[in-house]
Coordinates of C-alpha atoms in Angstrom, one line a residue:
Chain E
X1 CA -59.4 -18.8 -25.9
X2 CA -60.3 -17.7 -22.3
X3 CA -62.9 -14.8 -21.9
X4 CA -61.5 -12.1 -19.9
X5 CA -63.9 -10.6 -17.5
X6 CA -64.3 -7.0 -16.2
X7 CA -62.7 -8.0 -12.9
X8 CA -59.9 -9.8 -14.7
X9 CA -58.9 -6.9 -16.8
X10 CA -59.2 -4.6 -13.7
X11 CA -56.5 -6.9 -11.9
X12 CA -53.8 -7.0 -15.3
X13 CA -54.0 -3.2 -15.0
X14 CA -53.4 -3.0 -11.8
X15 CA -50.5 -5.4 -11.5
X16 CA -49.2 -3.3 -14.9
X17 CA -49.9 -0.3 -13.3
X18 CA -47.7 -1.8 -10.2
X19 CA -45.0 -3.3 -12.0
X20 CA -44.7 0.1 -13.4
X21 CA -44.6 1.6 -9.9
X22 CA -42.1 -0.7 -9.2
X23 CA -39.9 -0.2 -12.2
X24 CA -40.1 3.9 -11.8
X25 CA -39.1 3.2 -8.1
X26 CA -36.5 1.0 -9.0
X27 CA -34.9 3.5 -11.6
X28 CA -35.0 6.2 -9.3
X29 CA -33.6 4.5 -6.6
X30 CA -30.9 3.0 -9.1
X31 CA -30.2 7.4 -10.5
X32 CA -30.4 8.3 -6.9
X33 CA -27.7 5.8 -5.4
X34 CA -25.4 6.5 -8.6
X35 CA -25.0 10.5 -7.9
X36 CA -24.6 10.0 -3.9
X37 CA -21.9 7.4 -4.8
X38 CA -20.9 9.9 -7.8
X39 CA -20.5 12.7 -5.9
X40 CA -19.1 11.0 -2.8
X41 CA -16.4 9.8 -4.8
X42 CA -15.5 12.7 -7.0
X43 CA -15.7 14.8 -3.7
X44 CA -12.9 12.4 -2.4
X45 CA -10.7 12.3 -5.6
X46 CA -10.9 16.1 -5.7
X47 CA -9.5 16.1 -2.3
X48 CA -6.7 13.4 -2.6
X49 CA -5.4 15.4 -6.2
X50 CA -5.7 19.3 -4.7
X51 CA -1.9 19.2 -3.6
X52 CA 0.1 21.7 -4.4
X53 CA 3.3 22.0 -3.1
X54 CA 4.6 18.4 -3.7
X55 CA 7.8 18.0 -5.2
X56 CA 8.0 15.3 -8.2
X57 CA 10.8 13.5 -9.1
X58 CA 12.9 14.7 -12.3
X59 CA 11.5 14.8 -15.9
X60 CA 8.2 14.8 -14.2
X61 CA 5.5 16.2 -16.5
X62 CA 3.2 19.0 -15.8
X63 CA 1.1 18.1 -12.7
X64 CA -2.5 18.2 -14.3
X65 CA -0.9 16.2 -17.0
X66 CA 1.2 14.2 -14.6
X67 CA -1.9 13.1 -11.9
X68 CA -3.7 11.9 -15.4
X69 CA -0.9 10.1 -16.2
X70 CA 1.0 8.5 -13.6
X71 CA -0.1 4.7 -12.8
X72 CA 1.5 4.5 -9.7
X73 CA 3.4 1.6 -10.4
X74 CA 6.2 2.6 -8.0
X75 CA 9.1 2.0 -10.5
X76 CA 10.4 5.3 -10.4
X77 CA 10.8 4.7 -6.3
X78 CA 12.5 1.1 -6.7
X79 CA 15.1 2.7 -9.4
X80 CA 16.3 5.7 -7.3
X81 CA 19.8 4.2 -5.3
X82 CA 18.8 7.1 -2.2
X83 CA 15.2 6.2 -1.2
X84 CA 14.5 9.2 -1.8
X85 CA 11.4 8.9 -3.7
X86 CA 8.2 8.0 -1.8
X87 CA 4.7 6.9 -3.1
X88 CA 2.2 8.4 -1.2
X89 CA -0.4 6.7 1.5
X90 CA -3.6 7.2 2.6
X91 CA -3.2 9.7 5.8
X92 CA -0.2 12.0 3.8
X93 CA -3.1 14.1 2.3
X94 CA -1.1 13.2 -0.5
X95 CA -2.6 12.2 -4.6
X96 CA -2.4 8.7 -3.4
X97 CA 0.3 6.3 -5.0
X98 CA 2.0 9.0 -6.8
X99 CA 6.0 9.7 -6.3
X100 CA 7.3 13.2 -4.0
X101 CA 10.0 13.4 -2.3
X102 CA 10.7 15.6 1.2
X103 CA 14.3 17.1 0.3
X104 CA 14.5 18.1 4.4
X105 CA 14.5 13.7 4.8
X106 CA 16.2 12.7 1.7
X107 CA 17.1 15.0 -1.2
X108 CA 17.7 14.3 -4.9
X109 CA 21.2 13.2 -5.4
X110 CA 21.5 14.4 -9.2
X111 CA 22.4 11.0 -10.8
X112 CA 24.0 11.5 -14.3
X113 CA 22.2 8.2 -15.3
X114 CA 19.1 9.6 -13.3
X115 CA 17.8 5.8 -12.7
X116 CA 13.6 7.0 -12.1
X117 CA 13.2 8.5 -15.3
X118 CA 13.8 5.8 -18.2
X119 CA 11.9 3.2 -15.9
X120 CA 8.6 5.2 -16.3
X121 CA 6.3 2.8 -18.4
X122 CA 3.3 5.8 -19.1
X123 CA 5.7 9.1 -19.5
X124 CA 5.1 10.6 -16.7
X125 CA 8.5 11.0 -16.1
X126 CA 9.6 12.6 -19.6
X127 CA 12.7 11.4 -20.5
X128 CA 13.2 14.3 -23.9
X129 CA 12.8 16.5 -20.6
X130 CA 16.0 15.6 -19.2
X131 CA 18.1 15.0 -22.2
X132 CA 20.6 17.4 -24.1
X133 CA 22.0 16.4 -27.6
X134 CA 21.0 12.2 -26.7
X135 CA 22.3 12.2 -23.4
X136 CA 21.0 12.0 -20.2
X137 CA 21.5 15.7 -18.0
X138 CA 20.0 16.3 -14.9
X139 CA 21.8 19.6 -14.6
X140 CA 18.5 20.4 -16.5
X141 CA 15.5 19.2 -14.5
X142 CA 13.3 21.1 -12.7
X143 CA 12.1 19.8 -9.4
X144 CA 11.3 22.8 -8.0
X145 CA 13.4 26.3 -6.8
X146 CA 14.9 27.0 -3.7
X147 CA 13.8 29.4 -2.3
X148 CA 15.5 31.8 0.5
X149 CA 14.0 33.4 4.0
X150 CA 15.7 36.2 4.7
X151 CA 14.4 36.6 7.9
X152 CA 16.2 33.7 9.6
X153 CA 19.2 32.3 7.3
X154 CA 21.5 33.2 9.8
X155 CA 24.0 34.6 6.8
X156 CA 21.8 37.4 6.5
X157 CA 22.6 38.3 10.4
X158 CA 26.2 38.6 9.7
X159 CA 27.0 34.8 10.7
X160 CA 29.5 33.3 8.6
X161 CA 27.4 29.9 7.2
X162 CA 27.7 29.0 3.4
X163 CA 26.6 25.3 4.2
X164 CA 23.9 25.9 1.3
X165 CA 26.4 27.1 -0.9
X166 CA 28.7 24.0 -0.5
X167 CA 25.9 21.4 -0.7
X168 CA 25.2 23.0 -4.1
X169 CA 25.5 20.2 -7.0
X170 CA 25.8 23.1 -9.2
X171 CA 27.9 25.7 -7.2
X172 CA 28.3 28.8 -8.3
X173 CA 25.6 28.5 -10.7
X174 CA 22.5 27.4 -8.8
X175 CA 23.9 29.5 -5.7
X176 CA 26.2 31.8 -5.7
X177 CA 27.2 33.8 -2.7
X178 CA 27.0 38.2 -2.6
X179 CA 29.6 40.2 -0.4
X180 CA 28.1 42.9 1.2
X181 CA 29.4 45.4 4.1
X182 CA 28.4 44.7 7.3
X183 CA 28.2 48.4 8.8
X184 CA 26.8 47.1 12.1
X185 CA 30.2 46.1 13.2
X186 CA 32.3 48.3 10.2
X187 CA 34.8 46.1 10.0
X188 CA 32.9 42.6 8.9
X189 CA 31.4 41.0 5.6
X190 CA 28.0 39.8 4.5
X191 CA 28.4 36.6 2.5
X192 CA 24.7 35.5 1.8
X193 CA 23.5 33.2 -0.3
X194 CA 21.5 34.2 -3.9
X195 CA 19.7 31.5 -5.6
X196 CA 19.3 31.6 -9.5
X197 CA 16.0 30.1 -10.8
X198 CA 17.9 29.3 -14.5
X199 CA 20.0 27.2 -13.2
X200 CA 18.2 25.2 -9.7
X201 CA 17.0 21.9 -10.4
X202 CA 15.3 22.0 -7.0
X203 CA 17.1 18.9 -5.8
X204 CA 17.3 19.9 -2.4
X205 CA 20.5 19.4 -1.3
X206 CA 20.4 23.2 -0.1
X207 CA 17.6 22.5 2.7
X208 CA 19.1 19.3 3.5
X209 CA 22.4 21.1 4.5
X210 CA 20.8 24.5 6.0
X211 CA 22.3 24.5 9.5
X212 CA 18.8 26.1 11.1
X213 CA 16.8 24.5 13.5
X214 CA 13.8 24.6 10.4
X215 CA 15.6 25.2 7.1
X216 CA 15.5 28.7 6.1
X217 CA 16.2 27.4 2.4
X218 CA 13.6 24.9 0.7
X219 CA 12.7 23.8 -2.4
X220 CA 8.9 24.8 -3.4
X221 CA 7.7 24.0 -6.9
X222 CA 8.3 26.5 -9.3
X223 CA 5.2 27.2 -10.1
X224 CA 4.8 28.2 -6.5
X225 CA 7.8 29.7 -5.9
X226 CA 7.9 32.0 -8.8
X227 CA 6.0 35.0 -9.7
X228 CA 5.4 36.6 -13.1
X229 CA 5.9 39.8 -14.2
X230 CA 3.8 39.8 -17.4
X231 CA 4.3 41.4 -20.5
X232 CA 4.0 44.6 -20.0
X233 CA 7.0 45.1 -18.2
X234 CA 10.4 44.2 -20.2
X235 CA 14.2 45.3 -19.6
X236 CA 14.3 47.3 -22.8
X237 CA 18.5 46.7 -22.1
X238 CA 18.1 43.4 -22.9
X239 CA 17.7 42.0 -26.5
X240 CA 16.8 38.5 -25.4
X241 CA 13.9 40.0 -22.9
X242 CA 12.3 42.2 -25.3
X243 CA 11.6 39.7 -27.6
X244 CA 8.8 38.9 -25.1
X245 CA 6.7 42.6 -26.3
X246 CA 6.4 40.0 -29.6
X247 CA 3.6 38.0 -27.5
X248 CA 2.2 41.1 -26.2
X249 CA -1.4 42.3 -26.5
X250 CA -3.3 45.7 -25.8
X251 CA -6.7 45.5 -23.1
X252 CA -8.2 48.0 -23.6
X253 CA -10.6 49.1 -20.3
X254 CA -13.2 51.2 -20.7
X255 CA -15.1 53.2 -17.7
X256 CA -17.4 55.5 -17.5
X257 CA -14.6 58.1 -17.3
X258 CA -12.5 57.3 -19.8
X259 CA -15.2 57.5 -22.4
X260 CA -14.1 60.8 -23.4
X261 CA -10.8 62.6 -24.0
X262 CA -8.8 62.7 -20.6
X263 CA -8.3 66.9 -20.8
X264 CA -12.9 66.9 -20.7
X265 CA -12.4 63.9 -17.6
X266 CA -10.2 66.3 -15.7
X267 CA -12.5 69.4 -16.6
X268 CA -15.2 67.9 -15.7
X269 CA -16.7 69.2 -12.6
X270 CA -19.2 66.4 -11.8
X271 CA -21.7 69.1 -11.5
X272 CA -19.8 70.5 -8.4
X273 CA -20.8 74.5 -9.4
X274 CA -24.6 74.1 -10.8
Chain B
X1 CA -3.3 -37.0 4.1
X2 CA -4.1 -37.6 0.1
X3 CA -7.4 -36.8 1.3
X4 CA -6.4 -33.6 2.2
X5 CA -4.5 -33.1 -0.7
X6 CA -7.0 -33.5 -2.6
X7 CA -9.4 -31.3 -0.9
X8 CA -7.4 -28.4 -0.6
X9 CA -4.6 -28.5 -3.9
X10 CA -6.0 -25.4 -6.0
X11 CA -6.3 -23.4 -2.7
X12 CA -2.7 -24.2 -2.0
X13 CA -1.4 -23.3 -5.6
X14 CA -3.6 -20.2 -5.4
X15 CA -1.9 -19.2 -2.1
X16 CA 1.1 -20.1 -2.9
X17 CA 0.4 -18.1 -6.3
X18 CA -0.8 -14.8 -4.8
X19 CA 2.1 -14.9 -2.0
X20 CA 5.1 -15.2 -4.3
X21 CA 3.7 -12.9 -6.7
X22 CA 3.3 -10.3 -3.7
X23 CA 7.0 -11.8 -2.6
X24 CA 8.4 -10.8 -6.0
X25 CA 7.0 -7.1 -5.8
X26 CA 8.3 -7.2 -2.1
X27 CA 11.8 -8.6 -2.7
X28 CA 12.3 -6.2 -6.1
X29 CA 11.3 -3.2 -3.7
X30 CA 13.7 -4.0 -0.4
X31 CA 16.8 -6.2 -2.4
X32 CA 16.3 -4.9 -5.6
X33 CA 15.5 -7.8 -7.0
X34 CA 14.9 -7.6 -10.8
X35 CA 12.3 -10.6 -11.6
X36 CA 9.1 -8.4 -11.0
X37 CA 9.5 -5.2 -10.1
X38 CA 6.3 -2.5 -9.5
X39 CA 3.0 -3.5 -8.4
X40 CA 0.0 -4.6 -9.8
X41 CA -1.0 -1.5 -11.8
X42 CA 2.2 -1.8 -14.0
X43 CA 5.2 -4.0 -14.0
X44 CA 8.2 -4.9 -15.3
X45 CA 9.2 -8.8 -15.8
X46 CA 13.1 -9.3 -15.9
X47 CA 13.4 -5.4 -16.6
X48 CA 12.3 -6.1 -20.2
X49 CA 8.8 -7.3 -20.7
X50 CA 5.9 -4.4 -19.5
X51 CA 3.1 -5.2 -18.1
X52 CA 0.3 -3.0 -17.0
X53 CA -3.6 -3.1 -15.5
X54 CA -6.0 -2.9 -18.6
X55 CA -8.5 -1.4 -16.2
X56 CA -6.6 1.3 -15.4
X57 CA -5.3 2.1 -18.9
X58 CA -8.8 2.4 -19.9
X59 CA -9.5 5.0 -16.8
X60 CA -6.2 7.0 -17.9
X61 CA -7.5 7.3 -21.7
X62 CA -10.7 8.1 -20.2
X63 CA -9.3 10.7 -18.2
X64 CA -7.5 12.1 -21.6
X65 CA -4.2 10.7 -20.4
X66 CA -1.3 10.4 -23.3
X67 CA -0.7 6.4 -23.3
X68 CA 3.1 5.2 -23.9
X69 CA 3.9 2.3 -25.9
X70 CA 5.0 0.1 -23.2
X71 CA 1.5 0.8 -21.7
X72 CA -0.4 -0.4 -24.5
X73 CA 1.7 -3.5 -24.8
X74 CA 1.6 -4.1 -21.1
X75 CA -2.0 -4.0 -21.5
X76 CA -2.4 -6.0 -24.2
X77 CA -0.3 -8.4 -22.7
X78 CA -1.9 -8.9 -19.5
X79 CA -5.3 -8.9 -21.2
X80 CA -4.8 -11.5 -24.0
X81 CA -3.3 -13.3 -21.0
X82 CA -6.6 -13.5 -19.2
X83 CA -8.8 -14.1 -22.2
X84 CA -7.3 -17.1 -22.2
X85 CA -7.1 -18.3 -18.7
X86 CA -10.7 -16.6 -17.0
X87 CA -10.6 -13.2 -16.5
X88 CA -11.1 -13.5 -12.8
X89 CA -8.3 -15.6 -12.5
X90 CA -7.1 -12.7 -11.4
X91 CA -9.1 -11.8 -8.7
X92 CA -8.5 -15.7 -7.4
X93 CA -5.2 -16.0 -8.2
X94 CA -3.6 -13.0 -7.9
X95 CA -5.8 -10.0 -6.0
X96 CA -4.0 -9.8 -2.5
X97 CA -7.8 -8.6 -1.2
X98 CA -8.7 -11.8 -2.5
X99 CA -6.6 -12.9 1.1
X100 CA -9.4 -10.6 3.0
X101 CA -12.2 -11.4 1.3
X102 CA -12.1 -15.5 1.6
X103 CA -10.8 -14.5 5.2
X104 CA -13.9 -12.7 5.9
X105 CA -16.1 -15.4 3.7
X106 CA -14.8 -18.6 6.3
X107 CA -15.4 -16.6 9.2
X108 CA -18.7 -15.8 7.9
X109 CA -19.8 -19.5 7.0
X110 CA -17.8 -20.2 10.3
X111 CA -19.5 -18.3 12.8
X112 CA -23.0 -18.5 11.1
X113 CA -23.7 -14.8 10.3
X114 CA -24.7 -16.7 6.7
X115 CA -27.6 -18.8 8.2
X116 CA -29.3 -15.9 9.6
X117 CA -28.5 -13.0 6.6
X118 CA -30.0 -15.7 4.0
X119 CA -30.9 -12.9 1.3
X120 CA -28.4 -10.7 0.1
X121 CA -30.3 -7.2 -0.7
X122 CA -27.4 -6.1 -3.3
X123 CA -27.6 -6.7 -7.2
X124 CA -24.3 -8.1 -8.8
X125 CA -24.5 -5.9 -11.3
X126 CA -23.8 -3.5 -9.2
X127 CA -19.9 -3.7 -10.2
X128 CA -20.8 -3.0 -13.9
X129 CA -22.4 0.3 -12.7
X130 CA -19.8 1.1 -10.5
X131 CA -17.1 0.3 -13.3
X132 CA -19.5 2.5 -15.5
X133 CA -19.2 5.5 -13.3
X134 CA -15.6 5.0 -12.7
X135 CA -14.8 5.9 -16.3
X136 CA -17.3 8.9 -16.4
X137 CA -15.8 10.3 -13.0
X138 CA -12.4 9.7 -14.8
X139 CA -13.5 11.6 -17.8
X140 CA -14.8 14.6 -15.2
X141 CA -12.0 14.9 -13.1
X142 CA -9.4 14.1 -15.5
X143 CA -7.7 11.6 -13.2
X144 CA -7.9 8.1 -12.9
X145 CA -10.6 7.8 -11.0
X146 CA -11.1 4.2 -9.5
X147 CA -7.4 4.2 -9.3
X148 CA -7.2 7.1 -6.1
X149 CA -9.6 4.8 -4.3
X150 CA -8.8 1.6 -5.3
X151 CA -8.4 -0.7 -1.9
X152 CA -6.6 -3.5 -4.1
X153 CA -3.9 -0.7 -5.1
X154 CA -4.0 0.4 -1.7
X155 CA -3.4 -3.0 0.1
X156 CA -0.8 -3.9 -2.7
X157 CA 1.1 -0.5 -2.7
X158 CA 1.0 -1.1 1.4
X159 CA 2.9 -4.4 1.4
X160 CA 5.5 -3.5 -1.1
X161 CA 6.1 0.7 -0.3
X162 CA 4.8 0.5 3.6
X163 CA 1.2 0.5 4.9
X164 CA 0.2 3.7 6.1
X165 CA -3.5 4.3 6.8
X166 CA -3.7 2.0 3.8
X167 CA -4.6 -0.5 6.5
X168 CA -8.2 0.8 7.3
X169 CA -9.3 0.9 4.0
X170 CA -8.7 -3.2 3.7
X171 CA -10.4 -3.3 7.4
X172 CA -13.5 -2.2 6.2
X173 CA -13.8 -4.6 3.3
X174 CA -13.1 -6.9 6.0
X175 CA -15.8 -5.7 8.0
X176 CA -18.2 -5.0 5.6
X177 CA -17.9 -8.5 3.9
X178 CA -18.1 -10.2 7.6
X179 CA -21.1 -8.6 8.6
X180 CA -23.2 -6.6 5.9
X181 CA -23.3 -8.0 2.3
X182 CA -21.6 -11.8 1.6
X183 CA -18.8 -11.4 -0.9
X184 CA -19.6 -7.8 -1.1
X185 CA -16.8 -6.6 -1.9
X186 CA -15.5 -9.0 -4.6
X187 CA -19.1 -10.0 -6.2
X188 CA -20.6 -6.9 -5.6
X189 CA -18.9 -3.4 -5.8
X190 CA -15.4 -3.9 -7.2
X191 CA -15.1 -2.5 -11.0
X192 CA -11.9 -4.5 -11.5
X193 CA -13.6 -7.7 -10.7
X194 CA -16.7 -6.4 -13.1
X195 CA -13.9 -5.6 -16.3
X196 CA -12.2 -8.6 -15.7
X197 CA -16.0 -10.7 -15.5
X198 CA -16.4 -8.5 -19.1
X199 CA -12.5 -9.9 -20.0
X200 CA -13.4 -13.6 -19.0
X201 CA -16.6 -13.9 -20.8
X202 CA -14.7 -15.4 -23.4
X203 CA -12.0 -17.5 -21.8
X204 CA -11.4 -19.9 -22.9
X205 CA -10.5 -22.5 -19.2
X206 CA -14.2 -23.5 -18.1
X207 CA -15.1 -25.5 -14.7
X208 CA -17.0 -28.3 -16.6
X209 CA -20.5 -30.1 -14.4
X210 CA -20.9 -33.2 -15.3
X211 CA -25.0 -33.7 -14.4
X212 CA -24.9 -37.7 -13.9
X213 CA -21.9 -37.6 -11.5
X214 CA -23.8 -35.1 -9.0
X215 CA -25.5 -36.0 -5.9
X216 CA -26.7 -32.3 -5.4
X217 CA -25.4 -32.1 -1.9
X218 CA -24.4 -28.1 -3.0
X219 CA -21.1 -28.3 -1.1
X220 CA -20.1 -26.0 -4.3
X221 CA -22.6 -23.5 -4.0
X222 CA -22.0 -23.3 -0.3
X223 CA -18.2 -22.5 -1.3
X224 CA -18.4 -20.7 -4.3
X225 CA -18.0 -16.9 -4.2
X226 CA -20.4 -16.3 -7.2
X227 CA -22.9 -18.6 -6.8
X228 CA -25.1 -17.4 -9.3
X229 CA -22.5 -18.9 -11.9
X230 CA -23.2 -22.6 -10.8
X231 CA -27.0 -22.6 -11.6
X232 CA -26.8 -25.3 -13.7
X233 CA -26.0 -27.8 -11.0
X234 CA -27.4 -31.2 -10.8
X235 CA -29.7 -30.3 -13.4
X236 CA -27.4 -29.5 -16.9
X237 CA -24.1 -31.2 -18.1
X238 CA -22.8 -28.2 -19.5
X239 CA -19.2 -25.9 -18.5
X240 CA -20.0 -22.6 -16.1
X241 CA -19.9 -19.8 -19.0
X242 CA -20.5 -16.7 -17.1
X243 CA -17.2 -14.4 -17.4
X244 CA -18.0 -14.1 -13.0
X245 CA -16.6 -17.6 -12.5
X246 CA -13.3 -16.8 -10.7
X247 CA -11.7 -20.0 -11.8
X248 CA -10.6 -20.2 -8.2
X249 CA -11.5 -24.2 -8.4
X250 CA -12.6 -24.3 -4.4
X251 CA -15.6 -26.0 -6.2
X252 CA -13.8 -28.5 -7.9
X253 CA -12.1 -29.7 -4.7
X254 CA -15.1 -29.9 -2.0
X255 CA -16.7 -32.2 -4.7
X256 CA -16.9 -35.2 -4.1
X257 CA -18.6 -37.3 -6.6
X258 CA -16.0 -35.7 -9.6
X259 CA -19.0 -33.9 -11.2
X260 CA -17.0 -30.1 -11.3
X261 CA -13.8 -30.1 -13.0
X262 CA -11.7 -28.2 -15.4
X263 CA -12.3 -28.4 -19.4
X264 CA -11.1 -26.6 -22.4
X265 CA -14.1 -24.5 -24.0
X266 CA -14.6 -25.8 -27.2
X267 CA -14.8 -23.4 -29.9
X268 CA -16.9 -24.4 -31.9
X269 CA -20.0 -25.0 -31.1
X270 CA -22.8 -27.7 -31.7
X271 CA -20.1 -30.1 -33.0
X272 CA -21.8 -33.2 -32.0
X273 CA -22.8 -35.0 -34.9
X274 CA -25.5 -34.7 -37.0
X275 CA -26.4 -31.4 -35.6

């Protein structure tokens, strides 16, 4: 057995005491490089996923659900006959790799056998979405909803256009056109375009056909392009709509006037005469 | 001319391998042809069998995805696959960055940026870390997270769909392999290349040393992308076992005393006699 001296014990401790330098070092360098590269990258994913306006192709699932679930495989944009699918690239400030399509460029052409859908290997694209009674119907996807500007459809200005109108897969249904008076001139008609939100798949071929220089109709998801008017407003003439008060609930708010009974609020002076 | 041959046969099947296989995804894309149609994450083969990236399955449960059938089986298709052939077989064979990667390694040996960056700062393990956080950011975010970076995905996506800016993403591994860390990409950061080292652990095709036919002159290690797998050179007649070995074979053919070649693992172990 060796004798271990003062001196030698003195070194051990300190080369333990170093190597435990060292290893605290090397742990907290090892933590420290994780988060920045954490961070960095969930910084960048955030970014690439925070798009909302994109338009997915049809049967396509909710688009929280949809981002988690999409593999961007690119079968979907290989099935569909029009090109109209894309994936997206770096530089389209797009979720990269996932399927959009710009209806403006190429629309959706409504297959009845809607090719994108079935080839989906993770169910991103929904196929019970798109069916009625075991068959196939795109009449019942929803892109998005196409949505009208006023402002500068030039049918709105009295000029005869029902381009939208025509291009419509489902005419009549998705769009239909309103006759109005035209008392600028007394003797012409308004014929402008409505769009119905029950019945738009948000395909597109609308903006693709709008004659102005920027379309003035477009496709925007629906989430986007719709509004809500809650439930505490229902069409009490409508037995379907007020089945809605079922789902409705009371909030009550409480301030510091409406403590006590309104007739005291409205007698009460706020100490005005003291 | 046989020399040649001889020198250079797995690097020609592996090119060949990776080019038709990017071919395919090309051709299914711009003729519609129906052999192999998607990309790398998932596939079809004849428009019948599925095949999908096991990685990114595991990001998309991570990230509380629902998983389809066809997913699973692709999976488990492609995984069972590489258990049997090296796990890394795909990054040799397959991995179109593989194409950048050994571009930037050549050039490297080539112009000598090796002889004067001798020691490589980096830890290999770094890709298990990396592959670690990948499926914790996925769990955050709910997205799959290595998958919206992913350079491979990137490149592949860009030859088949159109590049885009895809282009400077691959120019940086480039770069970065050239100049700052040898094979840094591939043996360092990338989390596919770490599941897939996890995946080939247990493969069961093993480059085999044979100790008495080596001369040590290390034309292997100079070659090899993971060098730390061939430690047992000149000094151990025993197959490379780490699940790191790409299988890519560039050892086998600068050899040339025959000491590095293929072998079956054997399964069961110690079966030498007596033992």
């Amino acid at each position: 057995m060796a004798i271990l001296t003062k001196s030698h014990l003195k070194k051990m401790n300190n080369k333990m005491q170093s190597d435990r330098r060292k290893f605290i070092l090397r742990m907290a360098r090892g933590a420290g490089i994780a988060a920045l590269g954490g961070f960095v990258w969930s910084a960048y994913v955030d970014e690439v996923t925070a798009s909302q306006l994109l338009l997915r192709p049809p049967g396509a699932i909710k688009e929280e659900d949809f981002l988690k679930t999409c593999i961007k495989c690119g079968l979907c944009v290989e099935a569909c006959p029009y090109n109209t699918l894309l994936l997206a690239k770096p530089g389209d400030h797009k979720p990269l790799g996932t399927p959009y399509f710009i209806p403006r460029d190429v629309p959706c052409y409504m297959c009845p056998d809607i090719p994108c859908v079935p080839v989906c290997p993770t169910g991103a694209l929904d196929e019970a979405s798109v069916t009625t009674n075991g068959k196939l119907d795109i009449n019942i996807s929803e892109m998005g909803l196409a949505v009208i500007d006023r402002e500068t459809c030039i049918a709105f200005w009295g000029i005869q256009c029902d381009a939208c109108y025509r291009a419509c897969p489902i005419l009549g249904h998705a769009i239909s056109v309103e006759y109005n008076k035209n008392e600028r001139t007394g003797k012409h008609a308004y014929l402008t375009p409505v769009v119905h939100a029950d019945a738009c798949t948000g395909c597109g071929l609308c903006e693709k056909a709008c004659v102005t220089e920027k379309a003035s109709i477009f496709v925007l998801p629906k989430e986007v392009a719709m509004g809500k008017a809650g439930n505490y407003y229902i069409k009490g003439w409508d037995k379907n709509d007020e089945k809605r008060l079922e789902d409705a609930t009371e909030i009550k708010t409480k301030t510091e006037i409406s403590k006590e009974s309104a007739i005291d609020s409205l007698n009460d002076t706020g100490g005005l005469y003291k | 001319m046989s020399m040649l041959w001889n020198k250079y046969r797995y690097l020609f099947f592996r090119r060949t391998t990776q080019i038709s296989l990017l071919f395919l995804y090309f051709g299914a894309n711009a003729w519609g042809w129906t052999l192999l149609m998607g990309n790398l994450s998932s596939s079809s083969l004849l428009k019948t069998v599925p095949l999908s990236d096991p990685y990114a399955v595991l990001q998309m449960i991570a990230a509380g995805a629902i998983i389809a059938t066809d997913l699973v089986i692709g999976a488990l298709i492609i995984t069972i696959f590489y258990l049997i052939v090296g796990g890394r077989a795909f990054c040799s064979w397959v991995c179109p960055i593989n194409l950048v990667t050994d571009a930037a390694a050549l050039l490297r040996r080539q112009i000598g940026v090796d002889s004067f960056a001798k020691k490589q700062p980096a830890t290999r393990n770094m890709r298990y870390w990396v592959l670690a956080l990948s499926l914790i950011i996925s769990f955050a975010m709910g997205v799959a997270a290595f998958e919206f970076i992913s350079p491979i995905s990137m490149l592949h996506r860009g030859i088949i769909f159109g590049i885009g800016f895809g282009w400077a993403a691959v120019l940086i591994i480039f770069l970065f392999d050239l100049l700052v860390l040898k094979n840094g990409w591939c043996g360092h950061i990338c989390p596919l290349g770490g599941f897939y080292s996890l995946v080939g652990k247990f493969s069961l095709i093993r480059v085999h040393h044979t100790q008495e036919n080596c001369t040590l002159c290390m034309k292997c290690k100079v070659v090899c992308p993971e060098g730390q797998v061939l430690y047992m050179i000149g000094k151990e007649t025993i197959p490379v076992l780490s699940g790191e070995c790409t299988n890519c074979a560039r050892c086998i053919e600068v050899c040339d005393d025959d000491a590095l070649n293929f072998s079956i693992r054997k399964l069961v172990k110690n079966n030498k006699s007596g033992e």
